[in-house]
Amino acid sequence: MRWGTALGCGALWWWAVARLLLAPEAGALEGAVAAGGWGLSLLPVHCTPRARAHGALMAGRWRRAWRSGDR
């Protein structure tokens, strides 16, 4: 099911990009599909859980550092 959805969305994105490049009557719908697909392609890079992210800071670390400077 996931592969079918991924292939369908990929085909829809390529259709929108091809229409934007090749068809003079392409409009806002194709632009929205192309921009949305590109934006979604970046999403997995930024959605790593904090506990698994390499080099992630613990919650509250910066707050404690600022408070220790007040003393």
PDB file of C-alpha atoms in Angstrom:
ATOM      1  CA  MET A   1       0.000   0.000   0.000  1.00  0.00           C
ATOM      2  CA  ARG A   2       2.808   2.426   0.866  1.00  0.00           C
ATOM      3  CA  TRP A   3       4.664   1.753  -2.369  1.00  0.00           C
ATOM      4  CA  GLY A   4       1.534   2.390  -4.404  1.00  0.00           C
ATOM      5  CA  THR A   5       0.903   5.672  -2.614  1.00  0.00           C
ATOM      6  CA  ALA A   6       4.519   6.751  -3.015  1.00  0.00           C
ATOM      7  CA  LEU A   7       4.544   5.884  -6.721  1.00  0.00           C
ATOM      8  CA  GLY A   8       1.224   7.636  -7.275  1.00  0.00           C
ATOM      9  CA  CYS A   9       2.385  10.807  -5.520  1.00  0.00           C
ATOM     10  CA  GLY A  10       5.686  10.704  -7.392  1.00  0.00           C
ATOM     11  CA  ALA A  11       3.894  10.366 -10.722  1.00  0.00           C
ATOM     12  CA  LEU A  12       1.595  13.269  -9.816  1.00  0.00           C
ATOM     13  CA  TRP A  13       4.605  15.433  -8.924  1.00  0.00           C
ATOM     14  CA  TRP A  14       6.402  14.618 -12.185  1.00  0.00           C
ATOM     15  CA  TRP A  15       3.216  15.351 -14.137  1.00  0.00           C
ATOM     16  CA  ALA A  16       2.954  18.767 -12.481  1.00  0.00           C
ATOM     17  CA  VAL A  17       6.615  19.600 -13.143  1.00  0.00           C
ATOM     18  CA  ALA A  18       6.369  18.456 -16.772  1.00  0.00           C
ATOM     19  CA  ARG A  19       3.247  20.578 -17.290  1.00  0.00           C
ATOM     20  CA  LEU A  20       4.958  23.610 -15.770  1.00  0.00           C
ATOM     21  CA  LEU A  21       7.909  23.199 -18.111  1.00  0.00           C
ATOM     22  CA  LEU A  22       6.132  22.157 -21.302  1.00  0.00           C
ATOM     23  CA  ALA A  23       2.576  23.494 -21.282  1.00  0.00           C
ATOM     24  CA  PRO A  24       1.977  27.228 -21.620  1.00  0.00           C
ATOM     25  CA  GLU A  25      -1.473  26.911 -20.011  1.00  0.00           C
ATOM     26  CA  ALA A  26      -0.130  25.346 -16.772  1.00  0.00           C
ATOM     27  CA  GLY A  27      -1.295  27.259 -13.752  1.00  0.00           C
ATOM     28  CA  ALA A  28      -1.537  27.471 -10.001  1.00  0.00           C
ATOM     29  CA  LEU A  29      -2.588  23.850  -9.482  1.00  0.00           C
ATOM     30  CA  GLU A  30       0.540  22.468 -11.109  1.00  0.00           C
ATOM     31  CA  GLY A  31       2.700  24.997  -9.268  1.00  0.00           C
ATOM     32  CA  ALA A  32       1.144  24.074  -5.927  1.00  0.00           C
ATOM     33  CA  VAL A  33       1.633  20.342  -6.533  1.00  0.00           C
ATOM     34  CA  ALA A  34       5.263  20.852  -7.596  1.00  0.00           C
ATOM     35  CA  ALA A  35       6.086  23.157  -4.674  1.00  0.00           C
ATOM     36  CA  GLY A  36       4.280  20.930  -2.166  1.00  0.00           C
ATOM     37  CA  GLY A  37       6.073  17.815  -3.374  1.00  0.00           C
ATOM     38  CA  TRP A  38       9.428  19.534  -3.179  1.00  0.00           C
ATOM     39  CA  GLY A  39       8.676  20.749   0.346  1.00  0.00           C
ATOM     40  CA  LEU A  40       7.617  17.281   1.463  1.00  0.00           C
ATOM     41  CA  SER A  41      10.833  15.829   0.088  1.00  0.00           C
ATOM     42  CA  LEU A  42      12.763  17.927   2.619  1.00  0.00           C
ATOM     43  CA  LEU A  43      10.594  16.945   5.568  1.00  0.00           C
ATOM     44  CA  PRO A  44      12.205  13.624   6.580  1.00  0.00           C
ATOM     45  CA  VAL A  45      15.576  15.341   6.995  1.00  0.00           C
ATOM     46  CA  HIS A  46      14.177  17.558   9.731  1.00  0.00           C
ATOM     47  CA  CYS A  47      11.885  15.084  11.503  1.00  0.00           C
ATOM     48  CA  THR A  48      14.308  12.950  13.484  1.00  0.00           C
ATOM     49  CA  PRO A  49      13.231  12.351  17.087  1.00  0.00           C
ATOM     50  CA  ARG A  50      15.454  14.299  19.464  1.00  0.00           C
ATOM     51  CA  ALA A  51      16.473  11.176  21.373  1.00  0.00           C
ATOM     52  CA  ARG A  52      17.867   9.614  18.171  1.00  0.00           C
ATOM     53  CA  ALA A  53      19.363  12.747  16.599  1.00  0.00           C
ATOM     54  CA  HIS A  54      23.148  12.826  16.566  1.00  0.00           C
ATOM     55  CA  GLY A  55      24.432  15.837  18.513  1.00  0.00           C
ATOM     56  CA  ALA A  56      21.000  16.947  19.790  1.00  0.00           C
ATOM     57  CA  LEU A  57      20.983  18.965  22.990  1.00  0.00           C
ATOM     58  CA  MET A  58      18.927  17.870  25.978  1.00  0.00           C
ATOM     59  CA  ALA A  59      15.794  19.855  26.751  1.00  0.00           C
ATOM     60  CA  GLY A  60      16.485  22.779  29.091  1.00  0.00           C
ATOM     61  CA  ARG A  61      20.265  22.820  28.556  1.00  0.00           C
ATOM     62  CA  TRP A  62      20.385  26.396  27.295  1.00  0.00           C
ATOM     63  CA  ARG A  63      18.036  27.595  30.037  1.00  0.00           C
ATOM     64  CA  ARG A  64      20.321  26.130  32.724  1.00  0.00           C
ATOM     65  CA  ALA A  65      23.392  27.673  31.077  1.00  0.00           C
ATOM     66  CA  TRP A  66      21.815  31.160  31.061  1.00  0.00           C
ATOM     67  CA  ARG A  67      20.695  30.833  34.673  1.00  0.00           C
ATOM     68  CA  SER A  68      24.147  29.758  35.872  1.00  0.00           C
ATOM     69  CA  GLY A  69      25.621  32.952  34.365  1.00  0.00           C
ATOM     70  CA  ASP A  70      23.398  35.104  36.616  1.00  0.00           C
ATOM     71  CA  ARG A  71      25.134  33.978  39.795  1.00  0.00           C
TER      72      ARG A  71
END
